[in-house]
PDB file of C-alpha atoms in Angstrom:
ATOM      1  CA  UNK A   1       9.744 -90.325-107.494  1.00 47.00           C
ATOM      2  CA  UNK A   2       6.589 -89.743-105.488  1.00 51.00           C
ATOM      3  CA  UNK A   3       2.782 -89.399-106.996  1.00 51.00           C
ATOM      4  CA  UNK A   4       3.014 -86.017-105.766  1.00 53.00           C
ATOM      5  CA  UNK A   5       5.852 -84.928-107.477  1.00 48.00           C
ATOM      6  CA  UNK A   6       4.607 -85.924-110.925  1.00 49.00           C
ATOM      7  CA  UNK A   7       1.683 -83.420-111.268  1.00 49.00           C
ATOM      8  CA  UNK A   8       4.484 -80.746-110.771  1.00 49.00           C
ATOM      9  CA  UNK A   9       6.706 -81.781-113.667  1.00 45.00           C
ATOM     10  CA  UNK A  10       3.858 -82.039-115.783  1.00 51.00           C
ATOM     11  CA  UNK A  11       2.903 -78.788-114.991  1.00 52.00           C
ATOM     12  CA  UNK A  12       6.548 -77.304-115.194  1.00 56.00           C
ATOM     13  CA  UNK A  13       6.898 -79.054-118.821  1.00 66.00           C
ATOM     14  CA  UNK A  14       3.208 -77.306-119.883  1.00 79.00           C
ATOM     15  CA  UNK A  15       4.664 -74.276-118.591  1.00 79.00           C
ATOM     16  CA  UNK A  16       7.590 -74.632-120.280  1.00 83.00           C
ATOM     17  CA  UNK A  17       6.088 -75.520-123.603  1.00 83.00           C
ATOM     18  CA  UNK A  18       3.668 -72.679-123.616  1.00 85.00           C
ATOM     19  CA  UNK A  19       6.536 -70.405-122.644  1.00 84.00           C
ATOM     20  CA  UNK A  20       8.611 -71.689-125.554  1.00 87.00           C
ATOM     21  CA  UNK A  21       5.050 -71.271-128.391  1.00 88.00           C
ATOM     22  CA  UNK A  22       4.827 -68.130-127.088  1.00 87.00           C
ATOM     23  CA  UNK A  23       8.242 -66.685-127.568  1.00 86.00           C
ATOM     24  CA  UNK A  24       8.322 -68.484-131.233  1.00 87.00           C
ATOM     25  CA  UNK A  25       5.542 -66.693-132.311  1.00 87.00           C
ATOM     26  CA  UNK A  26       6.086 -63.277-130.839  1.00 85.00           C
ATOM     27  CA  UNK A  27       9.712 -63.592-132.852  1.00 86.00           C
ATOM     28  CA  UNK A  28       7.362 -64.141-135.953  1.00 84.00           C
ATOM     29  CA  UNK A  29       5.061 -61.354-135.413  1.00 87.00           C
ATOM     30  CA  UNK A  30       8.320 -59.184-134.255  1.00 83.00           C
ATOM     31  CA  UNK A  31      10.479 -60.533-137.323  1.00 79.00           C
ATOM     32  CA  UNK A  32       7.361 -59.897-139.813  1.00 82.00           C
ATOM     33  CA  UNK A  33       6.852 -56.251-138.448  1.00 82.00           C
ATOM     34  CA  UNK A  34      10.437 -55.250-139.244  1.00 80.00           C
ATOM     35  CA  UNK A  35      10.858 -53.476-142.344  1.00 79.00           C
ATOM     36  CA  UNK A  36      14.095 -54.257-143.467  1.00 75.00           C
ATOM     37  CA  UNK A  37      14.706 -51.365-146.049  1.00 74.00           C
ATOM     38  CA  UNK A  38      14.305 -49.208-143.157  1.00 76.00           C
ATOM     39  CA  UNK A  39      16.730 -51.224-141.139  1.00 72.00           C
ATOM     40  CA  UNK A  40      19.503 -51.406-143.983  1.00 69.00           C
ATOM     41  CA  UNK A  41      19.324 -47.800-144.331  1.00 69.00           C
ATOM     42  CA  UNK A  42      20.348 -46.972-140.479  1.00 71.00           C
ATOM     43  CA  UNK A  43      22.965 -49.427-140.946  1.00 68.00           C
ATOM     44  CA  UNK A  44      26.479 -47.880-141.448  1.00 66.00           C
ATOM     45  CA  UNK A  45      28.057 -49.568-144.158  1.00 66.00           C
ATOM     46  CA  UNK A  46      31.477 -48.740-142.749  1.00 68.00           C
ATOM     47  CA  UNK A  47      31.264 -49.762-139.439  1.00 66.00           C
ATOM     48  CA  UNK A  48      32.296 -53.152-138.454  1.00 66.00           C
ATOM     49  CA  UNK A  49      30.000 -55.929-139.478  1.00 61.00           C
ATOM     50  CA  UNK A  50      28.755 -57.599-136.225  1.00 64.00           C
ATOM     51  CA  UNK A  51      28.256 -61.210-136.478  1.00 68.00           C
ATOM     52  CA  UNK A  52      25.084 -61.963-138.635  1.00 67.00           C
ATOM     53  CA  UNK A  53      25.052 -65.683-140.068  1.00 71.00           C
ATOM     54  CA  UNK A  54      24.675 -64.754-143.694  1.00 72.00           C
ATOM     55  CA  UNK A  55      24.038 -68.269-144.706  1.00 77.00           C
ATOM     56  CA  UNK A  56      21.196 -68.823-141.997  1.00 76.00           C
ATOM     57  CA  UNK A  57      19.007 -65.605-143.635  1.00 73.00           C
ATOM     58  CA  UNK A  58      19.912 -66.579-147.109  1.00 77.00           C
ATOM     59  CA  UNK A  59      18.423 -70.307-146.665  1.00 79.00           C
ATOM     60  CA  UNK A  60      15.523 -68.192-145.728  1.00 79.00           C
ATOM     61  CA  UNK A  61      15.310 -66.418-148.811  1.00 79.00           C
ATOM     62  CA  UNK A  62      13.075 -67.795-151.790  1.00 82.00           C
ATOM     63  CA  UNK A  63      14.879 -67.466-154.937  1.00 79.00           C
ATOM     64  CA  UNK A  64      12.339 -68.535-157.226  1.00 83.00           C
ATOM     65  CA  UNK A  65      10.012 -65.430-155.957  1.00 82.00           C
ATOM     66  CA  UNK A  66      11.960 -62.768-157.659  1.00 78.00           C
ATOM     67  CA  UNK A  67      12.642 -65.120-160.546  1.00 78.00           C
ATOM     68  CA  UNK A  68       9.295 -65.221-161.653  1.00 82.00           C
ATOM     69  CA  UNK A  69       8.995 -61.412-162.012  1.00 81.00           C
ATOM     70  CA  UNK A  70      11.779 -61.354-164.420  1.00 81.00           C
ATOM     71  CA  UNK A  71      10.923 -61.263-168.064  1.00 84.00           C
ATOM     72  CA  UNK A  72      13.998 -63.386-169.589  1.00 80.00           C
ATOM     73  CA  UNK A  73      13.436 -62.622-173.356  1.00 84.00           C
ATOM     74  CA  UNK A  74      13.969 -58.943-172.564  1.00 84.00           C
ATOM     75  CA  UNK A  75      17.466 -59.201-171.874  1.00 83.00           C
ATOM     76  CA  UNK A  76      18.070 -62.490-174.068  1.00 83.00           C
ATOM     77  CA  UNK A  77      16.823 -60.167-177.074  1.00 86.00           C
ATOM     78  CA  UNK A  78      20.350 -57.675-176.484  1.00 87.00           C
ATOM     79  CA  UNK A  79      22.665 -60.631-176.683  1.00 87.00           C
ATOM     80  CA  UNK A  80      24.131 -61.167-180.247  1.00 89.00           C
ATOM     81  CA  UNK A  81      24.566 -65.035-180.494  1.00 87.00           C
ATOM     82  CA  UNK A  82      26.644 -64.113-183.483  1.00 89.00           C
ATOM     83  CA  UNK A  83      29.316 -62.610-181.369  1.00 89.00           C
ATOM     84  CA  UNK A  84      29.130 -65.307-178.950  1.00 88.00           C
ATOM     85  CA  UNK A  85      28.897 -67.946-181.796  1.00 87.00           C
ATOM     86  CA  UNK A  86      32.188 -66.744-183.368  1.00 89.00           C
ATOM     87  CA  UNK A  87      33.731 -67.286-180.035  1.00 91.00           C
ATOM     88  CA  UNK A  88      33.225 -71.010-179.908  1.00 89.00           C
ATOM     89  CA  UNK A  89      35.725 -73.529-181.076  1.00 90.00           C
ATOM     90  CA  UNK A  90      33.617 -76.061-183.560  1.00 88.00           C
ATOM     91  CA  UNK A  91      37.351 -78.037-183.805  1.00 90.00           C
ATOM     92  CA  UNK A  92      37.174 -78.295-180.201  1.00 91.00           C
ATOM     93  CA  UNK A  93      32.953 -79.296-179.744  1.00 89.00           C
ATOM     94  CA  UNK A  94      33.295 -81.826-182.165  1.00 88.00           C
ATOM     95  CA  UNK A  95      35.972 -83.501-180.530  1.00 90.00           C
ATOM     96  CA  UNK A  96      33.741 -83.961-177.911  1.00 90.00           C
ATOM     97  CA  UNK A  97      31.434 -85.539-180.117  1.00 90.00           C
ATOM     98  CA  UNK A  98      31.011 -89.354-180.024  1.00 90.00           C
ATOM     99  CA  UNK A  99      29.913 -89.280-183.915  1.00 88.00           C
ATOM    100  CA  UNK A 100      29.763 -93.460-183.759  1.00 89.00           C
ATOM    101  CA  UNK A 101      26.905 -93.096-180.727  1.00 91.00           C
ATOM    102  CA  UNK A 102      25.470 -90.488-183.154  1.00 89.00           C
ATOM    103  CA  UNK A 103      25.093 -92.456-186.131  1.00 88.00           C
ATOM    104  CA  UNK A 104      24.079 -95.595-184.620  1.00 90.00           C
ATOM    105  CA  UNK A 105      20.822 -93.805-183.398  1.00 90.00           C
ATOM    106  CA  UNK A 106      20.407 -92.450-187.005  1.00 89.00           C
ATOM    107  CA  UNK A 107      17.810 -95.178-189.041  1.00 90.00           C
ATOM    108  CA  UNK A 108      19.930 -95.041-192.627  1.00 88.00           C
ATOM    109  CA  UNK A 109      16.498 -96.685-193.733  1.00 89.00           C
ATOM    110  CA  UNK A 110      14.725 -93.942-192.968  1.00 89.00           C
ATOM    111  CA  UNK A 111      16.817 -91.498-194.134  1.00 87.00           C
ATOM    112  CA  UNK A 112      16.379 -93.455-197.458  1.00 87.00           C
ATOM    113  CA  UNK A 113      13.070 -93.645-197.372  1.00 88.00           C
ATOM    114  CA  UNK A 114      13.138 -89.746-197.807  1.00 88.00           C
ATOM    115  CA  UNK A 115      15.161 -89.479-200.908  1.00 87.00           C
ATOM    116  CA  UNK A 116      13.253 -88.556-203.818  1.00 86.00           C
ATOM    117  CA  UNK A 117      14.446 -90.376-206.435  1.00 84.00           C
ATOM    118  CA  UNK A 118      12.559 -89.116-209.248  1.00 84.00           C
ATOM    119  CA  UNK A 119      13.555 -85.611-208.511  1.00 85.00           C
ATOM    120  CA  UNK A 120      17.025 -87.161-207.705  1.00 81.00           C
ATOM    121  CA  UNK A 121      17.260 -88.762-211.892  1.00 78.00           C
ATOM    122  CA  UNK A 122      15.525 -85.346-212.934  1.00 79.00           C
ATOM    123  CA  UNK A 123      18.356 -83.406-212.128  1.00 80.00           C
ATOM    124  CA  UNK A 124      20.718 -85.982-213.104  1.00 79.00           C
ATOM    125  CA  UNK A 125      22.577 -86.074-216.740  1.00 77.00           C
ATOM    126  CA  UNK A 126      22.624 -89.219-217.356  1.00 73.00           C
ATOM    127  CA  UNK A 127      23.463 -88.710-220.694  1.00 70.00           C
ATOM    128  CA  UNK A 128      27.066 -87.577-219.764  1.00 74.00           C
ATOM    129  CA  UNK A 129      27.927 -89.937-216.997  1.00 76.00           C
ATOM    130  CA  UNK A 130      27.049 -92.719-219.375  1.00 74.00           C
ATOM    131  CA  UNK A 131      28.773 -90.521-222.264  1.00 69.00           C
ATOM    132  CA  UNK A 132      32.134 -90.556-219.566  1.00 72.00           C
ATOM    133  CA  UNK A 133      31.826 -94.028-218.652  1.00 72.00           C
ATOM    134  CA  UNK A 134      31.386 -95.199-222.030  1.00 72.00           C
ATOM    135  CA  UNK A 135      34.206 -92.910-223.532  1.00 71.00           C
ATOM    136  CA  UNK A 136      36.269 -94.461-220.570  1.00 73.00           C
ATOM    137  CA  UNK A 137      35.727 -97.878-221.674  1.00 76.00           C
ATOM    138  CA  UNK A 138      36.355 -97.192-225.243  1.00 77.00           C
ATOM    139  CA  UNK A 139      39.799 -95.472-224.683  1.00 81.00           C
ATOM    140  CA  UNK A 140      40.830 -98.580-222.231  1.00 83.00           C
ATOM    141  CA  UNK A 141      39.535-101.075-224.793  1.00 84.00           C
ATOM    142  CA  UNK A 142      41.410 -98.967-227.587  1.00 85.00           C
ATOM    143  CA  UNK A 143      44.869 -98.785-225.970  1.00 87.00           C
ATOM    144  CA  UNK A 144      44.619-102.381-225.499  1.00 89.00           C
ATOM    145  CA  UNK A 145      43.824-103.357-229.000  1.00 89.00           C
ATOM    146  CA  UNK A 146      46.953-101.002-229.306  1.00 88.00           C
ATOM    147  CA  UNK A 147      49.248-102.072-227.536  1.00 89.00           C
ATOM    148  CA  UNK A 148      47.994-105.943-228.397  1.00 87.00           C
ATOM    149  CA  UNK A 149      48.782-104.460-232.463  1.00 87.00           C
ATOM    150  CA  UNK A 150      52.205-103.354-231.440  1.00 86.00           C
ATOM    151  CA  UNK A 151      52.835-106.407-230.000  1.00 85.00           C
ATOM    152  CA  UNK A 152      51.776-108.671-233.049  1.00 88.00           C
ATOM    153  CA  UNK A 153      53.463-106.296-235.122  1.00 84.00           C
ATOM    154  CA  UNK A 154      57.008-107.123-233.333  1.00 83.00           C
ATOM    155  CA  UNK A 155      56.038-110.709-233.290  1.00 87.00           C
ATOM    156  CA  UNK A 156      55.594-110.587-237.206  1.00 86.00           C
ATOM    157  CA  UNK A 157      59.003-108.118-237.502  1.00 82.00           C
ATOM    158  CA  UNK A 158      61.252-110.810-236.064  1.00 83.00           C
ATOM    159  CA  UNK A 159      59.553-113.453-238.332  1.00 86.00           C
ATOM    160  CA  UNK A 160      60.086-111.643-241.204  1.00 83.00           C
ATOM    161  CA  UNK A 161      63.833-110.977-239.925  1.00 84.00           C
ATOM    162  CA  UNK A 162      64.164-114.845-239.556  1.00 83.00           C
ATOM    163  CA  UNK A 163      62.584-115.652-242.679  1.00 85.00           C
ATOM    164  CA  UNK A 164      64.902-113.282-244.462  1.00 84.00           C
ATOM    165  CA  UNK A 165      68.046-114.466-242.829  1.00 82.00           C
ATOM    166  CA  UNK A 166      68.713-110.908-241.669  1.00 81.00           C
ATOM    167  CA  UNK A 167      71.640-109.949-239.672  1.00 80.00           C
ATOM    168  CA  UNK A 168      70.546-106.841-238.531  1.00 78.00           C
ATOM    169  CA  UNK A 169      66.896-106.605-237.172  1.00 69.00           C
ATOM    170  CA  UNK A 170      66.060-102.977-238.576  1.00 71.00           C
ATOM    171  CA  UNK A 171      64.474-100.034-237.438  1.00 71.00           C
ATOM    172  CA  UNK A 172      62.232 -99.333-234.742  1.00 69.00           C
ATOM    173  CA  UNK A 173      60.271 -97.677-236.770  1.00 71.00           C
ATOM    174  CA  UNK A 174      59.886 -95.905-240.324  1.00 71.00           C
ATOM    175  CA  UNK A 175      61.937 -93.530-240.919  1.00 70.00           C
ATOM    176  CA  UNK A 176      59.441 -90.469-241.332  1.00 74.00           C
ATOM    177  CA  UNK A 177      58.504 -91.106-237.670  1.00 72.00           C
ATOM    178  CA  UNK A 178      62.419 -91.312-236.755  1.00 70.00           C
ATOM    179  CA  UNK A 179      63.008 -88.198-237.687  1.00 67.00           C
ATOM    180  CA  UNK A 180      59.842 -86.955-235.231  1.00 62.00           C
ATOM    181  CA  UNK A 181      61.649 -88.792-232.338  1.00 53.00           C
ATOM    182  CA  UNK A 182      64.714 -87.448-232.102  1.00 50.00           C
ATOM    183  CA  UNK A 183      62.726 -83.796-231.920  1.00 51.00           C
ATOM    184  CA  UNK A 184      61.777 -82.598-228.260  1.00 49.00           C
TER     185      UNK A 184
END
């Protein structure tokens, strides 16, 4: 290339730079002019939709603008959670539910620590569960001495029967209380 050919494509890449900043910002000035309520409006709705790249001007748009305006408790004040509540499926959430990840982040020692136990033996009657237990004991200890007695008294029966020489080992039982067994 010769030295006098380089001041030329210097020249011809200004030019064509300027050219280009130029024609970017008279789009912007153009594009910013337009109002495009008035431009939607001539637009017939039923004619054939000429190729506009849709997701080009929405990449344009910012969401978060008209976001801002809206006042979300208005609407979020109609909705009846109830309704939507009864809707859910608990049986179906709580599968979903890791409950062993749940309760290894729960401190039992803390939850513990919140008991009142004061209050706790205030509203307790101790005097019954002790009553309960106690009676409990009582009756076990009582059908053991029982059955213990019914088994000394057989024990004594057959050495009476072998002391006596009897043949036949008797009744079961006396006979006012046979009488009772043989009723339903």
């Amino acid at each position: 290339m010769e030295p006098r050919d380089r001041p030329r494509l210097r020249r011809n890449g200004t030019a064509e730079l300027l050219a280009q900043r130029v024609a970017e910002r008279l789009i912007d000035i153009v594009v910013q002019a337009v109002d495009i309520n008035a431009l939607l409006r001539q637009v017939d709705l039923n004619a054939p939709l000429r190729e506009v790249d849709l997701n080009a001007l929405l990449a344009r748009v910012d969401v978060n603008t008209p976001l801002k305006q809206v006042d979300l408790n208005t609407p979020l004040k109609q909705v009846d959670l109830n309704a939507l509540l009864k809707q859910v499926d608990l049986n179906e959430v709580l599968e979903q539910v890791d409950v062993d990840a749940v309760l290894d982040r729960v401190d039992i020692n803390d939850v513990v620590a919140r008991i009142d136990m004061e209050r706790l033996v205030e509203q307790t009657d101790l005097g019954a569960i002790i009553a309960r237990s106690t009676g409990g004991l009582a009756t076990r200890a009582l059908d053991t001495m029982r059955s213990g007695a019914v088994g000394l008294d057989r024990r004594i029966g057959r050495w009476v029967t072998r002391l006596l020489r009897r043949k036949e080992p008797g009744p079961l039982a006396p006979p006012a209380l046979l009488g009772l067994e043989a009723q339903p």
